[in-house]
PDB file of C-alpha atoms in Angstrom:
ATOM      1  CA  MET V   1      -0.142   0.015   0.049  1.00 40.00           C
ATOM      2  CA  MET V   2       2.664   2.599   0.942  1.00 41.00           C
ATOM      3  CA  ARG V   3       5.378   1.260  -1.728  1.00 42.00           C
ATOM      4  CA  GLY V   4       6.354   4.188  -4.208  1.00 43.00           C
ATOM      5  CA  THR V   5       7.718   7.039  -2.734  1.00 40.00           C
ATOM      6  CA  VAL V   6       8.070   5.668   0.925  1.00 47.00           C
ATOM      7  CA  TYR V   7       9.432   2.524   0.067  1.00 43.00           C
ATOM      8  CA  ARG V   8      12.128   4.067  -2.261  1.00 42.00           C
ATOM      9  CA  LYS V   9      13.114   6.370   0.477  1.00 46.00           C
ATOM     10  CA  ALA V  10      13.356   3.767   3.034  1.00 48.00           C
ATOM     11  CA  GLU V  11      14.887   0.820   0.724  1.00 47.00           C
ATOM     12  CA  SER V  12      17.499   3.256  -0.591  1.00 45.00           C
ATOM     13  CA  TRP V  13      18.532   5.180   2.438  1.00 45.00           C
ATOM     14  CA  LEU V  14      22.216   4.608   2.078  1.00 42.00           C
ATOM     15  CA  ALA V  15      22.108   5.556  -1.558  1.00 47.00           C
ATOM     16  CA  VAL V  16      20.275   8.602  -0.661  1.00 44.00           C
ATOM     17  CA  LEU V  17      22.757   9.711   1.860  1.00 42.00           C
ATOM     18  CA  PHE V  18      25.357   9.228  -0.705  1.00 43.00           C
ATOM     19  CA  LEU V  19      23.949  11.106  -3.502  1.00 44.00           C
ATOM     20  CA  ALA V  20      23.166  13.789  -1.231  1.00 45.00           C
ATOM     21  CA  ILE V  21      26.696  14.193  -0.243  1.00 43.00           C
ATOM     22  CA  VAL V  22      27.963  13.560  -3.655  1.00 42.00           C
ATOM     23  CA  MET V  23      25.645  15.647  -5.752  1.00 41.00           C
ATOM     24  CA  THR V  24      24.747  18.732  -3.645  1.00 41.00           C
ATOM     25  CA  ALA V  25      26.361  20.954  -1.143  1.00 41.00           C
ATOM     26  CA  CYS V  26      25.040  20.489   2.404  1.00 45.00           C
ATOM     27  CA  ASN V  27      21.342  21.786   2.353  1.00 48.00           C
ATOM     28  CA  SER V  28      21.779  24.642   4.725  1.00 53.00           C
ATOM     29  CA  GLY V  29      25.281  25.830   3.181  1.00 72.00           C
ATOM     30  CA  GLY V  30      23.957  28.088   0.577  1.00 93.00           C
ATOM     31  CA  LYS V  31      23.848  31.942   0.903  1.00 96.00           C
ATOM     32  CA  TYR V  32      22.118  34.920  -0.206  1.00 97.00           C
ATOM     33  CA  GLU V  33      24.010  37.618  -2.356  1.00 96.00           C
ATOM     34  CA  VAL V  34      22.618  40.571  -3.958  1.00 95.00           C
ATOM     35  CA  LYS V  35      24.118  41.578  -7.372  1.00 94.00           C
ATOM     36  CA  ASP V  36      23.244  44.624  -9.345  1.00 92.00           C
ATOM     37  CA  GLY V  37      19.767  44.944  -7.490  1.00 92.00           C
ATOM     38  CA  THR V  38      19.042  41.308  -7.891  1.00 96.00           C
ATOM     39  CA  VAL V  39      18.990  38.923  -5.175  1.00 97.00           C
ATOM     40  CA  TYR V  40      20.403  35.248  -5.551  1.00 97.00           C
ATOM     41  CA  PHE V  41      20.447  32.093  -3.699  1.00 97.00           C
ATOM     42  CA  THR V  42      23.662  30.627  -4.409  1.00 96.00           C
ATOM     43  CA  TYR V  43      24.943  27.027  -3.415  1.00 94.00           C
ATOM     44  CA  TRP V  44      27.730  24.782  -4.352  1.00 89.00           C
ATOM     45  CA  THR V  45      27.414  21.144  -5.924  1.00 85.00           C
ATOM     46  CA  PHE V  46      30.014  18.536  -6.402  1.00 83.00           C
ATOM     47  CA  SER V  47      28.827  17.964 -10.069  1.00 83.00           C
ATOM     48  CA  PHE V  48      28.456  21.620 -11.351  1.00 84.00           C
ATOM     49  CA  GLY V  49      30.262  23.813  -8.775  1.00 88.00           C
ATOM     50  CA  THR V  50      28.596  26.963  -7.693  1.00 89.00           C
ATOM     51  CA  GLN V  51      25.029  27.534  -8.811  1.00 92.00           C
ATOM     52  CA  GLU V  52      22.607  30.301  -8.219  1.00 93.00           C
ATOM     53  CA  ARG V  53      18.945  30.956  -8.525  1.00 95.00           C
ATOM     54  CA  GLU V  54      17.213  34.293  -8.793  1.00 96.00           C
ATOM     55  CA  LEU V  55      14.680  35.104  -6.189  1.00 97.00           C
ATOM     56  CA  GLN V  56      11.476  36.336  -7.716  1.00 91.00           C
ATOM     57  CA  ASP V  57       9.344  39.345  -6.955  1.00 92.00           C
ATOM     58  CA  VAL V  58      11.827  41.024  -4.087  1.00 97.00           C
ATOM     59  CA  ASP V  59      11.740  44.267  -2.650  1.00 97.00           C
ATOM     60  CA  ILE V  60      15.343  44.901  -2.653  1.00 96.00           C
ATOM     61  CA  ALA V  61      14.981  47.942  -0.173  1.00 96.00           C
ATOM     62  CA  THR V  62      13.516  45.862   2.862  1.00 97.00           C
ATOM     63  CA  PHE V  63      15.018  42.355   1.966  1.00 97.00           C
ATOM     64  CA  GLU V  64      17.247  40.867   4.931  1.00 97.00           C
ATOM     65  CA  SER V  65      18.639  37.387   4.839  1.00 97.00           C
ATOM     66  CA  MET V  66      17.904  35.979   8.284  1.00 97.00           C
ATOM     67  CA  LYS V  67      19.802  32.679   8.082  1.00 97.00           C
ATOM     68  CA  ASN V  68      21.927  31.427   4.870  1.00 96.00           C
ATOM     69  CA  TRP V  69      18.669  29.281   4.348  1.00 97.00           C
ATOM     70  CA  LEU V  70      15.885  31.865   5.464  1.00 98.00           C
ATOM     71  CA  ALA V  71      15.134  35.328   3.942  1.00 98.00           C
ATOM     72  CA  ARG V  72      12.565  37.845   3.879  1.00 98.00           C
ATOM     73  CA  ASP V  73      11.225  41.357   2.532  1.00 98.00           C
ATOM     74  CA  SER V  74       8.472  43.504   3.714  1.00 97.00           C
ATOM     75  CA  HIS V  75       6.034  41.277   1.606  1.00 97.00           C
ATOM     76  CA  HIS V  76       7.528  37.676   1.262  1.00 98.00           C
ATOM     77  CA  VAL V  77       9.592  34.995   3.053  1.00 98.00           C
ATOM     78  CA  TRP V  78      11.628  32.514   1.268  1.00 98.00           C
ATOM     79  CA  TYR V  79      13.262  29.092   1.983  1.00 98.00           C
ATOM     80  CA  LYS V  80      16.479  29.082   0.031  1.00 97.00           C
ATOM     81  CA  ASP V  81      15.295  30.055  -3.413  1.00 96.00           C
ATOM     82  CA  GLN V  82      11.705  29.105  -2.735  1.00 96.00           C
ATOM     83  CA  LEU V  83       9.166  31.618  -1.957  1.00 97.00           C
ATOM     84  CA  VAL V  84       7.004  30.691   1.123  1.00 97.00           C
ATOM     85  CA  GLU V  85       3.111  31.024   0.321  1.00 95.00           C
ATOM     86  CA  GLY V  86       1.395  32.458   3.148  1.00 96.00           C
ATOM     87  CA  ALA V  87       4.344  33.098   5.568  1.00 98.00           C
ATOM     88  CA  ALA V  88       4.004  36.485   7.374  1.00 98.00           C
ATOM     89  CA  PRO V  89       7.683  38.213   7.201  1.00 98.00           C
ATOM     90  CA  ALA V  90       6.947  40.443  10.076  1.00 98.00           C
ATOM     91  CA  THR V  91       6.661  37.619  12.369  1.00 98.00           C
ATOM     92  CA  ALA V  92       9.076  34.852  10.655  1.00 98.00           C
ATOM     93  CA  GLU V  93      11.695  33.491  13.059  1.00 98.00           C
ATOM     94  CA  ALA V  94      13.915  30.708  12.273  1.00 98.00           C
ATOM     95  CA  ASP V  95      13.834  27.578  14.262  1.00 98.00           C
ATOM     96  CA  ASP V  96      16.332  24.353  13.759  1.00 96.00           C
ATOM     97  CA  TYR V  97      16.907  24.056  10.077  1.00 97.00           C
ATOM     98  CA  PRO V  98      15.013  23.719   8.087  1.00 97.00           C
ATOM     99  CA  LEU V  99      12.198  24.707  10.385  1.00 98.00           C
ATOM    100  CA  PHE V 100      10.698  28.194  10.862  1.00 98.00           C
ATOM    101  CA  HIS V 101       7.476  29.565  12.098  1.00 98.00           C
ATOM    102  CA  ASP V 102       5.454  32.967  11.916  1.00 98.00           C
ATOM    103  CA  LYS V 103       2.684  33.914  14.297  1.00 97.00           C
ATOM    104  CA  ARG V 104       0.312  31.576  12.374  1.00 97.00           C
ATOM    105  CA  ASP V 105       2.136  28.400  11.720  1.00 98.00           C
ATOM    106  CA  TYR V 106       5.305  26.375  11.376  1.00 98.00           C
ATOM    107  CA  TYR V 107       7.124  25.648   8.009  1.00 98.00           C
ATOM    108  CA  TYR V 108       9.174  22.510   7.287  1.00 98.00           C
ATOM    109  CA  GLU V 109      11.166  22.782   4.311  1.00 97.00           C
ATOM    110  CA  GLY V 110       9.272  25.715   2.929  1.00 97.00           C
ATOM    111  CA  LYS V 111       6.106  23.898   3.411  1.00 97.00           C
ATOM    112  CA  ALA V 112       3.058  25.140   5.662  1.00 98.00           C
ATOM    113  CA  ILE V 113       2.554  22.306   8.259  1.00 98.00           C
ATOM    114  CA  GLY V 114      -1.008  23.509   9.426  1.00 97.00           C
ATOM    115  CA  VAL V 115      -0.362  23.233  13.189  1.00 98.00           C
ATOM    116  CA  ALA V 116      -3.741  23.114  15.068  1.00 98.00           C
ATOM    117  CA  ASP V 117      -2.366  24.755  18.437  1.00 98.00           C
ATOM    118  CA  ILE V 118       0.638  26.717  17.852  1.00 97.00           C
ATOM    119  CA  GLN V 119       1.187  27.559  21.550  1.00 97.00           C
ATOM    120  CA  SER V 120       1.421  23.984  22.539  1.00 98.00           C
ATOM    121  CA  PHE V 121       3.521  22.890  19.419  1.00 98.00           C
ATOM    122  CA  LYS V 122       6.671  20.707  20.417  1.00 98.00           C
ATOM    123  CA  VAL V 123       9.392  19.603  18.285  1.00 98.00           C
ATOM    124  CA  LEU V 124      10.602  15.870  18.992  1.00 98.00           C
ATOM    125  CA  LYS V 125      13.199  15.887  16.314  1.00 97.00           C
ATOM    126  CA  CYS V 126      14.101  18.109  13.349  1.00 97.00           C
ATOM    127  CA  ASP V 127      16.550  17.932  10.890  1.00 95.00           C
ATOM    128  CA  GLU V 128      16.794  17.779   6.989  1.00 93.00           C
ATOM    129  CA  ASP V 129      15.498  14.152   6.824  1.00 94.00           C
ATOM    130  CA  GLU V 130      12.578  14.297   9.353  1.00 96.00           C
ATOM    131  CA  LEU V 131      10.327  16.091  11.382  1.00 98.00           C
ATOM    132  CA  TRP V 132       8.278  14.861  14.225  1.00 98.00           C
ATOM    133  CA  ALA V 133       6.282  17.238  16.470  1.00 98.00           C
ATOM    134  CA  VAL V 134       3.148  17.376  18.496  1.00 98.00           C
ATOM    135  CA  ASP V 135       0.608  19.661  19.874  1.00 98.00           C
ATOM    136  CA  LYS V 136      -2.275  19.150  22.162  1.00 98.00           C
ATOM    137  CA  GLN V 137      -4.202  17.912  19.296  1.00 98.00           C
ATOM    138  CA  TYR V 138      -2.113  16.190  16.603  1.00 98.00           C
ATOM    139  CA  ALA V 139       1.236  14.646  15.762  1.00 98.00           C
ATOM    140  CA  TYR V 140       3.220  15.929  12.679  1.00 98.00           C
ATOM    141  CA  PHE V 141       5.668  14.343  10.405  1.00 98.00           C
ATOM    142  CA  ASP V 142       7.403  16.621   7.975  1.00 97.00           C
ATOM    143  CA  SER V 143       4.543  18.887   6.701  1.00 96.00           C
ATOM    144  CA  LEU V 144       2.099  16.324   7.343  1.00 96.00           C
ATOM    145  CA  ARG V 145      -0.512  16.191  10.180  1.00 97.00           C
ATOM    146  CA  ILE V 146      -1.506  13.033  11.645  1.00 97.00           C
ATOM    147  CA  ASP V 147      -5.176  13.159  12.126  1.00 94.00           C
ATOM    148  CA  ASP V 148      -5.607   9.978  14.080  1.00 94.00           C
ATOM    149  CA  SER V 149      -2.859  10.250  16.322  1.00 97.00           C
ATOM    150  CA  ASP V 150      -2.491  10.431  20.280  1.00 98.00           C
ATOM    151  CA  PRO V 151       0.143  13.138  20.749  1.00 98.00           C
ATOM    152  CA  ALA V 152       0.363  12.797  24.411  1.00 98.00           C
ATOM    153  CA  THR V 153       1.663   9.025  23.911  1.00 98.00           C
ATOM    154  CA  LEU V 154       3.509   9.427  20.739  1.00 98.00           C
ATOM    155  CA  GLU V 155       7.235   8.361  20.992  1.00 97.00           C
ATOM    156  CA  LEU V 156      10.020   8.032  18.237  1.00 97.00           C
ATOM    157  CA  ILE V 157      11.101   4.338  17.721  1.00 96.00           C
ATOM    158  CA  GLY V 158      13.328   4.454  14.887  1.00 90.00           C
ATOM    159  CA  THR V 159      14.273   6.112  11.725  1.00 87.00           C
ATOM    160  CA  PHE V 160      11.006   7.497  10.209  1.00 93.00           C
ATOM    161  CA  GLU V 161       9.062   5.389  12.593  1.00 96.00           C
ATOM    162  CA  ALA V 162       6.993   6.370  15.702  1.00 98.00           C
ATOM    163  CA  LYS V 163       4.182   4.967  17.817  1.00 98.00           C
ATOM    164  CA  ASP V 164       1.370   5.880  20.070  1.00 98.00           C
ATOM    165  CA  LYS V 165      -1.023   4.129  22.168  1.00 97.00           C
ATOM    166  CA  ARG V 166      -3.257   3.598  18.910  1.00 96.00           C
ATOM    167  CA  HIS V 167      -0.981   3.287  15.863  1.00 98.00           C
ATOM    168  CA  ILE V 168       2.416   2.587  14.407  1.00 98.00           C
ATOM    169  CA  TYR V 169       3.442   5.559  12.194  1.00 98.00           C
ATOM    170  CA  TYR V 170       5.868   4.942   9.043  1.00 97.00           C
ATOM    171  CA  PHE V 171       6.792   8.319   7.290  1.00 96.00           C
ATOM    172  CA  GLY V 172       4.029   9.749   9.069  1.00 96.00           C
ATOM    173  CA  ARG V 173       1.431   7.191   7.735  1.00 95.00           C
ATOM    174  CA  ILE V 174      -0.495   4.723   9.778  1.00 96.00           C
ATOM    175  CA  LEU V 175       0.917   1.296   9.475  1.00 96.00           C
ATOM    176  CA  GLU V 176      -2.322  -0.500   8.928  1.00 93.00           C
ATOM    177  CA  GLY V 177      -2.682  -3.697  11.288  1.00 93.00           C
ATOM    178  CA  ALA V 178       0.458  -2.986  13.141  1.00 97.00           C
ATOM    179  CA  ASP V 179       0.236  -3.718  16.916  1.00 97.00           C
ATOM    180  CA  PRO V 180       2.011  -1.048  19.230  1.00 97.00           C
ATOM    181  CA  GLU V 181       2.250  -3.213  22.045  1.00 97.00           C
ATOM    182  CA  THR V 182       4.284  -5.843  20.001  1.00 98.00           C
ATOM    183  CA  TYR V 183       5.876  -4.220  17.188  1.00 98.00           C
ATOM    184  CA  GLN V 184       9.632  -4.160  16.873  1.00 96.00           C
ATOM    185  CA  ILE V 185      12.076  -2.831  14.452  1.00 96.00           C
ATOM    186  CA  LEU V 186      14.551  -5.492  13.091  1.00 96.00           C
ATOM    187  CA  ASP V 187      17.635  -5.149  10.629  1.00 93.00           C
ATOM    188  CA  GLY V 188      17.508  -4.256   7.098  1.00 90.00           C
ATOM    189  CA  ASN V 189      14.049  -2.217   6.938  1.00 93.00           C
ATOM    190  CA  TYR V 190      12.230  -5.180   8.341  1.00 97.00           C
ATOM    191  CA  ALA V 191       9.928  -5.023  11.292  1.00 97.00           C
ATOM    192  CA  LYS V 192       7.394  -7.540  12.810  1.00 98.00           C
ATOM    193  CA  ASP V 193       4.661  -7.558  15.609  1.00 98.00           C
ATOM    194  CA  SER V 194       2.605 -10.548  16.777  1.00 97.00           C
ATOM    195  CA  LYS V 195       0.776 -11.055  13.588  1.00 96.00           C
ATOM    196  CA  HIS V 196       2.811  -9.459  10.716  1.00 98.00           C
ATOM    197  CA  VAL V 197       6.298  -9.187   9.249  1.00 98.00           C
ATOM    198  CA  TRP V 198       6.813  -5.771   7.337  1.00 97.00           C
ATOM    199  CA  PHE V 199       9.557  -4.731   4.739  1.00 96.00           C
ATOM    200  CA  CYS V 200       9.468  -0.847   4.017  1.00 95.00           C
ATOM    201  CA  GLY V 201       5.996  -0.659   5.262  1.00 94.00           C
ATOM    202  CA  ASP V 202       4.576  -3.573   3.535  1.00 96.00           C
ATOM    203  CA  ILE V 203       3.290  -6.741   4.835  1.00 97.00           C
ATOM    204  CA  ILE V 204       5.083  -9.851   3.639  1.00 97.00           C
ATOM    205  CA  GLU V 205       2.126 -12.200   3.503  1.00 95.00           C
ATOM    206  CA  ASP V 206       4.070 -15.431   3.328  1.00 94.00           C
ATOM    207  CA  ALA V 207       6.469 -14.830   6.320  1.00 97.00           C
ATOM    208  CA  ASP V 208       6.275 -16.957   9.258  1.00 97.00           C
ATOM    209  CA  VAL V 209       6.139 -14.319  12.180  1.00 97.00           C
ATOM    210  CA  GLU V 210       7.572 -16.690  14.863  1.00 97.00           C
ATOM    211  CA  THR V 211      10.480 -17.822  13.394  1.00 97.00           C
ATOM    212  CA  PHE V 212      11.471 -14.869  11.152  1.00 98.00           C
ATOM    213  CA  GLU V 213      14.759 -13.148  11.930  1.00 97.00           C
ATOM    214  CA  ALA V 214      16.554 -10.372   9.944  1.00 96.00           C
ATOM    215  CA  GLU V 215      20.294  -9.824   9.572  1.00 91.00           C
ATOM    216  CA  SER V 216      22.271  -6.758   8.567  1.00 85.00           C
ATOM    217  CA  THR V 217      24.275  -7.275   5.519  1.00 82.00           C
ATOM    218  CA  HIS V 218      26.044  -4.784   2.836  1.00 81.00           C
ATOM    219  CA  ASP V 219      25.916  -7.453   0.340  1.00 82.00           C
ATOM    220  CA  PHE V 220      22.373  -6.760  -1.748  1.00 81.00           C
ATOM    221  CA  GLU V 221      22.799 -10.245  -3.518  1.00 83.00           C
ATOM    222  CA  LYS V 222      22.709 -12.143  -0.334  1.00 91.00           C
ATOM    223  CA  PRO V 223      19.782 -12.902   1.778  1.00 94.00           C
ATOM    224  CA  ASP V 224      18.981 -10.314   4.512  1.00 95.00           C
ATOM    225  CA  ALA V 225      16.225 -12.347   6.281  1.00 97.00           C
ATOM    226  CA  HIS V 226      14.808 -15.866   7.042  1.00 96.00           C
ATOM    227  CA  ASP V 227      12.199 -17.870   8.681  1.00 97.00           C
ATOM    228  CA  LYS V 228      11.477 -21.520   8.909  1.00 96.00           C
ATOM    229  CA  HIS V 229      10.627 -21.915   5.440  1.00 95.00           C
ATOM    230  CA  GLY V 230      13.762 -20.123   4.025  1.00 96.00           C
ATOM    231  CA  ASP V 231      15.419 -17.021   3.082  1.00 96.00           C
ATOM    232  CA  PHE V 232      14.455 -13.411   2.153  1.00 96.00           C
ATOM    233  CA  ARG V 233      16.146 -10.684   0.074  1.00 95.00           C
ATOM    234  CA  HIS V 234      14.754  -7.187  -0.072  1.00 93.00           C
ATOM    235  CA  GLY V 235      11.379  -8.286   1.387  1.00 95.00           C
ATOM    236  CA  LYS V 236      10.928 -11.146  -1.312  1.00 95.00           C
ATOM    237  CA  ARG V 237      11.406 -14.663  -0.552  1.00 95.00           C
ATOM    238  CA  ILE V 238      14.177 -16.604  -2.503  1.00 93.00           C
ATOM    239  CA  GLU V 239      12.407 -19.101  -4.324  1.00 84.00           C
ATOM    240  CA  GLY V 240      14.223 -22.670  -4.020  1.00 68.00           C
ATOM    241  CA  LYS V 241      16.522 -21.568  -0.876  1.00 52.00           C
ATOM    242  CA  ASN V 242      14.425 -23.449   1.645  1.00 52.00           C
ATOM    243  CA  GLN V 243      16.218 -24.250   4.751  1.00 47.00           C
TER     244      GLN V 243
END
């Protein structure tokens, strides 16, 4: 159900980290520069060297660089070179990168979160990979509000995973059928509870829960899990490899 963006992000996590280092500069490492009355956001990439993007619709007389990733003028707020729709420049304040807020809302990577109770908003984890936060009414992942969450009992249990008394959350989405009481994270993007085994958020229908074990390996061609019936690789049973 959650294959696609979520699956690829989890399964290729090491590859994503490598590409982020090789192809781009540190996300917070850019800066704003004014040249001949025009404002640019400049940054460095491994492949193409220094790059610059022109900010649109800038009032140069009131332009201000608040951080090397956040700027404003009298009418607008920018996250890097992205114009942040709806953000109030007069009350905008930078939090931990890449999070900022104004008097009405919080914004993660330039996207409005839609915080229900800004006075009780509390960040549990914030970096360029993920945001987990709560207020009195909801839990939040990145710029997603989790409507059926219980913020009072929410706790982080792994990279991109959290639980409360109601649900397990995987990339901010409810992991349907998961039992918060027995859910455990295993090696290699596997997890299981008393009834199911998951790989990257998808149930492995033919896995034997009781005997299922995952083992860490850096060789993508080798099995990375097994149960009493045989081996698995990347969440798929390897045919003809029964133990």
